[in-house]
Amino acid sequence: MDYKNTNDWLFEITPKNKFFSLNFKEIWQYRDLLMLFVKRDIITVYKQTVLGPLWYLIQPLFTSITFTIIFNNVAGIKTGSIPPFLFNLAGIMVWNYFTACLNGTSDTFKSNAGIFGKVYFPRIITPLSIVISNLVKFGIQFCIFVVFYIFFFCQGADLSLNILVLFFPVLIIFMGILGLGLGMIISSMVTKYRDLNNLVGFGVQLLMYISAVMYPMELIKEKLPKFGWIVQYNPLAYVIETSRYMLLNIGSISILGLVYTMVVTLIVFFIGLLIFNRTEKSFIDTV
């Protein structure tokens, strides 16, 4: 056989150079692996802890109590006819899902370098499994919210659901997609800039205070009109404000703000996916 002519080769292995790639068919083919990662994320996190899954409940409850004491009792932030504890719990519950997705996916390459270097599978499965597993945690916290909602309702609190609550799952999905997109961007950058990981936790804490988690958006516009634009341009604030409107029928809903949120979410996700796909081809040399 003449090996001088390269056209005689039956197969030629070359790297994929697609700038954008999201193969849903391939992800579906690896769905069993996806579910395995989801199970791993749920079980192993608290497997060797004393309280186990109770940490899913303790964190939002104590945070809601702290916010109620500091922001409602001390700072005097009013929540109308809604019990302050329930008001804070609704915001914290949604915020926790976003931060769990962001923090979990922002360390994808570094924490899974051993697996990525040994076997092939769609890398997007790893951060995607984190977003799905956090839905289970969110479901547990949502059940706690329902329990306290019924409790305060039986105590005579003026509570009512908005018919738009049927679209509440859509908000959560967009919250997860936004966390996934930002997480993929950070995870890709961490492969080269290790100290960036130290800024994530600090940055998330600062972001919470401009995301209307513990106050209504109208309040910041009224009290600090010069700085209200910071909250208005934060897509997370619209998700949390709309969530409280759906669950507690308090506050307002901005259609323009929601459209802005969805556009920003999709842009961040696509940018994150582009950077993620580019990084996965060479990250093993830098991690």
mmCIF file of C-alpha atoms in Angstrom:
data_model
loop_
_atom_site.group_PDB
_atom_site.id
_atom_site.type_symbol
_atom_site.label_atom_id
_atom_site.label_comp_id
_atom_site.label_asym_id
_atom_site.label_seq_id
_atom_site.Cartn_x
_atom_site.Cartn_y
_atom_site.Cartn_z
ATOM 1 C CA MET A 1 0.000 0.000 0.000
ATOM 2 C CA ASP A 2 1.268 3.438 -0.841
ATOM 3 C CA TYR A 3 1.353 5.533 2.351
ATOM 4 C CA LYS A 4 2.647 8.626 0.592
ATOM 5 C CA ASN A 5 -0.791 9.717 -0.444
ATOM 6 C CA THR A 6 -2.648 10.957 2.618
ATOM 7 C CA ASN A 7 -5.937 10.524 0.780
ATOM 8 C CA ASP A 8 -5.571 6.758 1.237
ATOM 9 C CA TRP A 9 -6.334 7.043 4.978
ATOM 10 C CA LEU A 10 -9.806 5.827 5.864
ATOM 11 C CA PHE A 11 -10.169 8.064 8.935
ATOM 12 C CA GLU A 12 -8.581 11.307 9.941
ATOM 13 C CA ILE A 13 -8.950 12.448 13.560
ATOM 14 C CA THR A 14 -9.125 16.201 13.830
ATOM 15 C CA PRO A 15 -10.310 18.518 16.631
ATOM 16 C CA LYS A 16 -13.737 20.029 16.421
ATOM 17 C CA ASN A 17 -13.475 23.689 15.562
ATOM 18 C CA LYS A 18 -17.083 24.661 16.015
ATOM 19 C CA PHE A 19 -17.299 28.032 17.709
ATOM 20 C CA PHE A 20 -20.692 27.168 19.125
ATOM 21 C CA SER A 21 -21.829 23.651 19.970
ATOM 22 C CA LEU A 22 -24.762 22.369 22.003
ATOM 23 C CA ASN A 23 -25.571 18.841 20.882
ATOM 24 C CA PHE A 24 -28.910 18.008 22.509
ATOM 25 C CA LYS A 25 -28.926 14.583 20.870
ATOM 26 C CA GLU A 26 -25.593 13.689 22.431
ATOM 27 C CA ILE A 27 -26.696 15.004 25.824
ATOM 28 C CA TRP A 28 -29.794 12.808 25.596
ATOM 29 C CA GLN A 29 -27.621 9.808 24.745
ATOM 30 C CA TYR A 30 -25.657 10.408 27.946
ATOM 31 C CA ARG A 31 -28.771 10.982 30.073
ATOM 32 C CA ASP A 32 -27.912 8.024 32.335
ATOM 33 C CA LEU A 33 -24.571 9.617 33.144
ATOM 34 C CA LEU A 34 -26.341 12.925 33.730
ATOM 35 C CA MET A 35 -28.663 11.309 36.269
ATOM 36 C CA LEU A 36 -25.689 9.594 37.902
ATOM 37 C CA PHE A 37 -23.995 12.955 38.376
ATOM 38 C CA VAL A 38 -27.230 14.414 39.752
ATOM 39 C CA LYS A 39 -27.437 11.599 42.292
ATOM 40 C CA ARG A 40 -23.792 12.134 43.200
ATOM 41 C CA ASP A 41 -24.313 15.855 43.746
ATOM 42 C CA ILE A 42 -27.294 15.269 46.039
ATOM 43 C CA ILE A 43 -25.949 12.396 48.131
ATOM 44 C CA THR A 44 -22.243 13.104 48.533
ATOM 45 C CA VAL A 45 -22.536 16.732 49.647
ATOM 46 C CA TYR A 46 -23.961 15.893 53.073
ATOM 47 C CA LYS A 47 -23.136 12.195 53.250
ATOM 48 C CA GLN A 48 -20.637 12.559 56.117
ATOM 49 C CA THR A 49 -22.368 15.392 57.956
ATOM 50 C CA VAL A 50 -24.211 15.179 61.260
ATOM 51 C CA LEU A 51 -27.452 16.853 60.165
ATOM 52 C CA GLY A 52 -27.380 15.698 56.548
ATOM 53 C CA PRO A 53 -30.176 17.118 54.329
ATOM 54 C CA LEU A 54 -31.406 19.244 57.249
ATOM 55 C CA TRP A 55 -28.809 21.795 56.163
ATOM 56 C CA TYR A 56 -31.106 22.498 53.202
ATOM 57 C CA LEU A 57 -33.638 23.776 55.761
ATOM 58 C CA ILE A 58 -31.415 25.316 58.416
ATOM 59 C CA GLN A 59 -29.664 27.790 56.139
ATOM 60 C CA PRO A 60 -32.752 29.553 54.674
ATOM 61 C CA LEU A 61 -34.579 29.525 58.014
ATOM 62 C CA PHE A 62 -31.746 31.129 59.994
ATOM 63 C CA THR A 63 -31.016 33.579 57.194
ATOM 64 C CA SER A 64 -34.684 34.619 57.104
ATOM 65 C CA ILE A 65 -34.713 35.096 60.879
ATOM 66 C CA THR A 66 -31.530 37.187 60.702
ATOM 67 C CA PHE A 67 -32.892 39.355 57.895
ATOM 68 C CA THR A 68 -36.175 39.827 59.756
ATOM 69 C CA ILE A 69 -34.378 41.037 62.880
ATOM 70 C CA ILE A 70 -31.870 43.290 61.132
ATOM 71 C CA PHE A 71 -33.731 44.700 58.143
ATOM 72 C CA ASN A 72 -37.340 44.681 59.364
ATOM 73 C CA ASN A 73 -37.097 45.172 63.116
ATOM 74 C CA VAL A 74 -33.918 47.268 63.365
ATOM 75 C CA ALA A 75 -33.822 49.045 59.991
ATOM 76 C CA GLY A 76 -37.616 49.321 59.855
ATOM 77 C CA ILE A 77 -38.195 48.014 56.335
ATOM 78 C CA LYS A 78 -41.941 47.497 55.905
ATOM 79 C CA THR A 79 -43.475 44.558 54.067
ATOM 80 C CA GLY A 80 -47.094 45.676 54.188
ATOM 81 C CA SER A 81 -49.554 43.028 55.323
ATOM 82 C CA ILE A 82 -47.078 40.235 54.599
ATOM 83 C CA PRO A 83 -45.218 38.793 57.617
ATOM 84 C CA PRO A 84 -41.581 39.923 57.307
ATOM 85 C CA PHE A 85 -40.279 36.392 57.893
ATOM 86 C CA LEU A 86 -42.332 35.026 54.986
ATOM 87 C CA PHE A 87 -41.323 37.967 52.801
ATOM 88 C CA ASN A 88 -37.637 37.261 53.423
ATOM 89 C CA LEU A 89 -38.029 33.505 53.069
ATOM 90 C CA ALA A 90 -39.554 33.902 49.602
ATOM 91 C CA GLY A 91 -36.619 35.999 48.402
ATOM 92 C CA ILE A 92 -33.939 33.858 50.045
ATOM 93 C CA MET A 93 -35.421 30.653 48.653
ATOM 94 C CA VAL A 94 -35.101 31.891 45.061
ATOM 95 C CA TRP A 95 -31.736 33.543 45.675
ATOM 96 C CA ASN A 96 -30.290 30.343 47.170
ATOM 97 C CA TYR A 97 -31.080 28.429 44.009
ATOM 98 C CA PHE A 98 -29.174 30.935 41.888
ATOM 99 C CA THR A 99 -26.130 30.995 44.176
ATOM 100 C CA ALA A 100 -26.077 27.193 44.422
ATOM 101 C CA CYS A 101 -26.029 26.942 40.613
ATOM 102 C CA LEU A 102 -23.392 29.650 40.272
ATOM 103 C CA ASN A 103 -21.067 28.359 42.999
ATOM 104 C CA GLY A 104 -21.451 24.749 41.902
ATOM 105 C CA THR A 105 -20.733 25.340 38.215
ATOM 106 C CA SER A 106 -17.971 27.926 38.698
ATOM 107 C CA ASP A 107 -15.493 25.189 39.679
ATOM 108 C CA THR A 108 -16.396 22.641 36.989
ATOM 109 C CA PHE A 109 -13.047 22.231 35.246
ATOM 110 C CA LYS A 110 -10.915 22.295 38.367
ATOM 111 C CA SER A 111 -13.012 19.852 40.416
ATOM 112 C CA ASN A 112 -13.546 17.404 37.523
ATOM 113 C CA ALA A 113 -10.106 17.516 35.924
ATOM 114 C CA GLY A 114 -9.441 13.888 36.859
ATOM 115 C CA ILE A 115 -12.581 12.658 35.113
ATOM 116 C CA PHE A 116 -12.230 14.921 32.082
ATOM 117 C CA GLY A 117 -8.676 13.701 31.493
ATOM 118 C CA LYS A 118 -9.607 10.017 31.395
ATOM 119 C CA VAL A 119 -12.885 9.531 29.579
ATOM 120 C CA TYR A 120 -14.976 11.342 26.988
ATOM 121 C CA PHE A 121 -18.507 12.561 27.531
ATOM 122 C CA PRO A 122 -20.180 15.892 26.781
ATOM 123 C CA ARG A 123 -18.545 18.241 29.298
ATOM 124 C CA ILE A 124 -21.708 20.324 29.538
ATOM 125 C CA ILE A 125 -23.294 17.418 31.417
ATOM 126 C CA THR A 126 -21.267 18.209 34.544
ATOM 127 C CA PRO A 127 -22.495 21.788 35.148
ATOM 128 C CA LEU A 128 -25.945 20.814 33.887
ATOM 129 C CA SER A 129 -26.169 18.091 36.544
ATOM 130 C CA ILE A 130 -25.446 20.686 39.228
ATOM 131 C CA VAL A 131 -28.310 22.888 38.042
ATOM 132 C CA ILE A 132 -30.699 19.900 38.049
ATOM 133 C CA SER A 133 -29.581 18.581 41.447
ATOM 134 C CA ASN A 134 -30.077 22.038 42.947
ATOM 135 C CA LEU A 135 -33.705 21.846 41.819
ATOM 136 C CA VAL A 136 -34.140 19.055 44.375
ATOM 137 C CA LYS A 137 -32.700 21.268 47.099
ATOM 138 C CA PHE A 138 -34.919 24.117 45.941
ATOM 139 C CA GLY A 139 -37.943 21.815 46.102
ATOM 140 C CA ILE A 140 -37.186 21.013 49.742
ATOM 141 C CA GLN A 141 -36.892 24.696 50.622
ATOM 142 C CA PHE A 142 -40.062 25.464 48.701
ATOM 143 C CA CYS A 143 -41.925 22.887 50.810
ATOM 144 C CA ILE A 144 -40.743 24.718 53.925
ATOM 145 C CA PHE A 145 -42.033 27.971 52.446
ATOM 146 C CA VAL A 146 -45.433 26.328 51.852
ATOM 147 C CA VAL A 147 -45.519 25.102 55.475
ATOM 148 C CA PHE A 148 -44.888 28.610 56.849
ATOM 149 C CA TYR A 149 -47.306 30.088 54.312
ATOM 150 C CA ILE A 150 -50.084 27.839 55.638
ATOM 151 C CA PHE A 151 -49.046 28.606 59.228
ATOM 152 C CA PHE A 152 -49.251 32.389 58.798
ATOM 153 C CA PHE A 153 -52.472 32.059 56.808
ATOM 154 C CA CYS A 154 -54.046 30.111 59.672
ATOM 155 C CA GLN A 155 -52.819 32.831 62.026
ATOM 156 C CA GLY A 156 -54.898 35.377 60.116
ATOM 157 C CA ALA A 157 -52.242 36.955 57.907
ATOM 158 C CA ASP A 158 -53.520 38.655 54.760
ATOM 159 C CA LEU A 159 -52.041 36.223 52.216
ATOM 160 C CA SER A 160 -53.176 35.422 48.704
ATOM 161 C CA LEU A 161 -51.665 33.839 45.642
ATOM 162 C CA ASN A 162 -51.519 35.542 42.288
ATOM 163 C CA ILE A 163 -52.803 33.658 39.264
ATOM 164 C CA LEU A 164 -49.389 34.247 37.674
ATOM 165 C CA VAL A 165 -47.947 31.769 40.175
ATOM 166 C CA LEU A 166 -48.479 29.171 37.424
ATOM 167 C CA PHE A 167 -45.477 30.717 35.665
ATOM 168 C CA PHE A 168 -43.289 30.515 38.758
ATOM 169 C CA PRO A 169 -41.389 27.428 37.445
ATOM 170 C CA VAL A 170 -40.412 29.448 34.357
ATOM 171 C CA LEU A 171 -38.727 32.026 36.587
ATOM 172 C CA ILE A 172 -36.788 29.320 38.385
ATOM 173 C CA ILE A 173 -35.640 27.845 35.082
ATOM 174 C CA PHE A 174 -34.321 31.227 33.957
ATOM 175 C CA MET A 175 -32.621 31.644 37.344
ATOM 176 C CA GLY A 176 -30.887 28.316 36.818
ATOM 177 C CA ILE A 177 -29.865 29.172 33.240
ATOM 178 C CA LEU A 178 -28.398 32.496 34.386
ATOM 179 C CA GLY A 179 -26.451 30.757 37.162
ATOM 180 C CA LEU A 180 -25.269 28.129 34.674
ATOM 181 C CA GLY A 181 -24.107 30.735 32.177
ATOM 182 C CA LEU A 182 -22.189 32.790 34.729
ATOM 183 C CA GLY A 183 -20.779 29.622 36.281
ATOM 184 C CA MET A 184 -19.431 28.386 32.941
ATOM 185 C CA ILE A 185 -17.765 31.749 32.312
ATOM 186 C CA ILE A 186 -16.116 31.772 35.733
ATOM 187 C CA SER A 187 -15.133 28.104 35.526
ATOM 188 C CA SER A 188 -13.402 28.728 32.195
ATOM 189 C CA MET A 189 -11.518 31.737 33.538
ATOM 190 C CA VAL A 190 -10.478 29.946 36.744
ATOM 191 C CA THR A 191 -8.413 27.478 34.690
ATOM 192 C CA LYS A 192 -5.970 30.335 33.998
ATOM 193 C CA TYR A 193 -6.635 32.736 36.860
ATOM 194 C CA ARG A 194 -6.848 30.711 40.071
ATOM 195 C CA ASP A 195 -7.375 33.680 42.376
ATOM 196 C CA LEU A 196 -10.662 34.479 40.619
ATOM 197 C CA ASN A 197 -12.268 31.676 42.617
ATOM 198 C CA ASN A 198 -11.601 33.601 45.817
ATOM 199 C CA LEU A 199 -13.607 36.537 44.513
ATOM 200 C CA VAL A 200 -16.710 34.512 43.651
ATOM 201 C CA GLY A 201 -17.958 34.077 47.222
ATOM 202 C CA PHE A 202 -17.282 37.729 48.054
ATOM 203 C CA GLY A 203 -18.896 38.910 44.838
ATOM 204 C CA VAL A 204 -22.022 36.803 45.394
ATOM 205 C CA GLN A 205 -22.496 38.321 48.850
ATOM 206 C CA LEU A 206 -22.286 41.834 47.426
ATOM 207 C CA LEU A 207 -24.617 40.897 44.578
ATOM 208 C CA MET A 208 -27.281 39.803 47.057
ATOM 209 C CA TYR A 209 -27.616 43.335 48.430
ATOM 210 C CA ILE A 210 -28.397 44.788 45.006
ATOM 211 C CA SER A 211 -30.800 42.001 44.045
ATOM 212 C CA ALA A 212 -33.801 43.079 46.170
ATOM 213 C CA VAL A 213 -33.604 39.930 48.299
ATOM 214 C CA MET A 214 -34.451 41.614 51.596
ATOM 215 C CA TYR A 215 -36.356 44.711 50.410
ATOM 216 C CA PRO A 216 -38.903 45.705 47.737
ATOM 217 C CA MET A 217 -37.506 47.307 44.593
ATOM 218 C CA GLU A 218 -39.741 50.339 45.070
ATOM 219 C CA LEU A 219 -38.096 51.027 48.430
ATOM 220 C CA ILE A 220 -34.616 51.457 46.988
ATOM 221 C CA LYS A 221 -36.005 53.790 44.315
ATOM 222 C CA GLU A 222 -37.683 55.862 47.011
ATOM 223 C CA LYS A 223 -34.892 55.938 49.607
ATOM 224 C CA LEU A 224 -31.866 56.044 47.284
ATOM 225 C CA PRO A 225 -33.008 57.401 43.924
ATOM 226 C CA LYS A 226 -29.429 58.133 42.827
ATOM 227 C CA PHE A 227 -28.435 54.496 43.253
ATOM 228 C CA GLY A 228 -31.731 52.871 42.301
ATOM 229 C CA TRP A 229 -30.496 52.318 38.754
ATOM 230 C CA ILE A 230 -28.042 49.704 40.072
ATOM 231 C CA VAL A 231 -30.931 47.505 41.166
ATOM 232 C CA GLN A 232 -32.970 48.289 38.060
ATOM 233 C CA TYR A 233 -30.205 47.006 35.783
ATOM 234 C CA ASN A 234 -29.794 43.830 37.824
ATOM 235 C CA PRO A 235 -31.821 41.027 36.168
ATOM 236 C CA LEU A 236 -31.825 39.025 39.411
ATOM 237 C CA ALA A 237 -33.829 41.750 41.138
ATOM 238 C CA TYR A 238 -36.693 41.378 38.663
ATOM 239 C CA VAL A 239 -36.796 37.606 39.163
ATOM 240 C CA ILE A 240 -36.944 37.896 42.948
ATOM 241 C CA GLU A 241 -39.458 40.764 42.885
ATOM 242 C CA THR A 242 -41.679 38.875 40.449
ATOM 243 C CA SER A 243 -41.406 35.711 42.545
ATOM 244 C CA ARG A 244 -42.730 37.525 45.607
ATOM 245 C CA TYR A 245 -45.503 39.032 43.481
ATOM 246 C CA MET A 246 -46.542 35.559 42.354
ATOM 247 C CA LEU A 247 -46.231 33.834 45.732
ATOM 248 C CA LEU A 248 -47.363 36.617 48.086
ATOM 249 C CA ASN A 249 -49.247 38.996 45.793
ATOM 250 C CA ILE A 250 -47.120 41.900 46.981
ATOM 251 C CA GLY A 251 -45.085 44.425 45.047
ATOM 252 C CA SER A 252 -45.369 44.799 41.309
ATOM 253 C CA ILE A 253 -44.453 43.061 38.098
ATOM 254 C CA SER A 254 -42.560 44.717 35.265
ATOM 255 C CA ILE A 255 -43.094 43.133 31.862
ATOM 256 C CA LEU A 256 -40.266 45.223 30.413
ATOM 257 C CA GLY A 257 -38.035 44.160 33.310
ATOM 258 C CA LEU A 258 -38.823 40.487 32.729
ATOM 259 C CA VAL A 259 -38.104 40.768 29.003
ATOM 260 C CA TYR A 260 -34.814 42.466 29.872
ATOM 261 C CA THR A 261 -34.037 39.639 32.307
ATOM 262 C CA MET A 262 -34.734 36.935 29.729
ATOM 263 C CA VAL A 263 -32.586 38.658 27.101
ATOM 264 C CA VAL A 264 -29.671 39.081 29.513
ATOM 265 C CA THR A 265 -30.041 35.464 30.686
ATOM 266 C CA LEU A 266 -29.892 34.070 27.157
ATOM 267 C CA ILE A 267 -26.942 36.288 26.212
ATOM 268 C CA VAL A 268 -24.993 35.264 29.327
ATOM 269 C CA PHE A 269 -25.789 31.591 28.718
ATOM 270 C CA PHE A 270 -24.641 31.642 25.076
ATOM 271 C CA ILE A 271 -21.465 33.565 25.947
ATOM 272 C CA GLY A 272 -20.802 31.087 28.766
ATOM 273 C CA LEU A 273 -21.343 28.146 26.414
ATOM 274 C CA LEU A 274 -18.991 29.605 23.793
ATOM 275 C CA ILE A 275 -16.223 30.136 26.353
ATOM 276 C CA PHE A 276 -16.890 26.742 27.943
ATOM 277 C CA ASN A 277 -16.625 24.916 24.584
ATOM 278 C CA ARG A 278 -13.410 26.722 23.763
ATOM 279 C CA THR A 279 -11.846 26.076 27.175
ATOM 280 C CA GLU A 280 -12.654 22.350 27.310
ATOM 281 C CA LYS A 281 -10.286 21.700 24.393
ATOM 282 C CA SER A 282 -7.191 23.001 26.179
ATOM 283 C CA PHE A 283 -7.975 23.324 29.892
ATOM 284 C CA ILE A 284 -6.213 20.053 30.801
ATOM 285 C CA ASP A 285 -2.854 21.754 30.061
ATOM 286 C CA THR A 286 -3.473 24.565 32.548
ATOM 287 C CA VAL A 287 -5.446 22.969 35.400
#
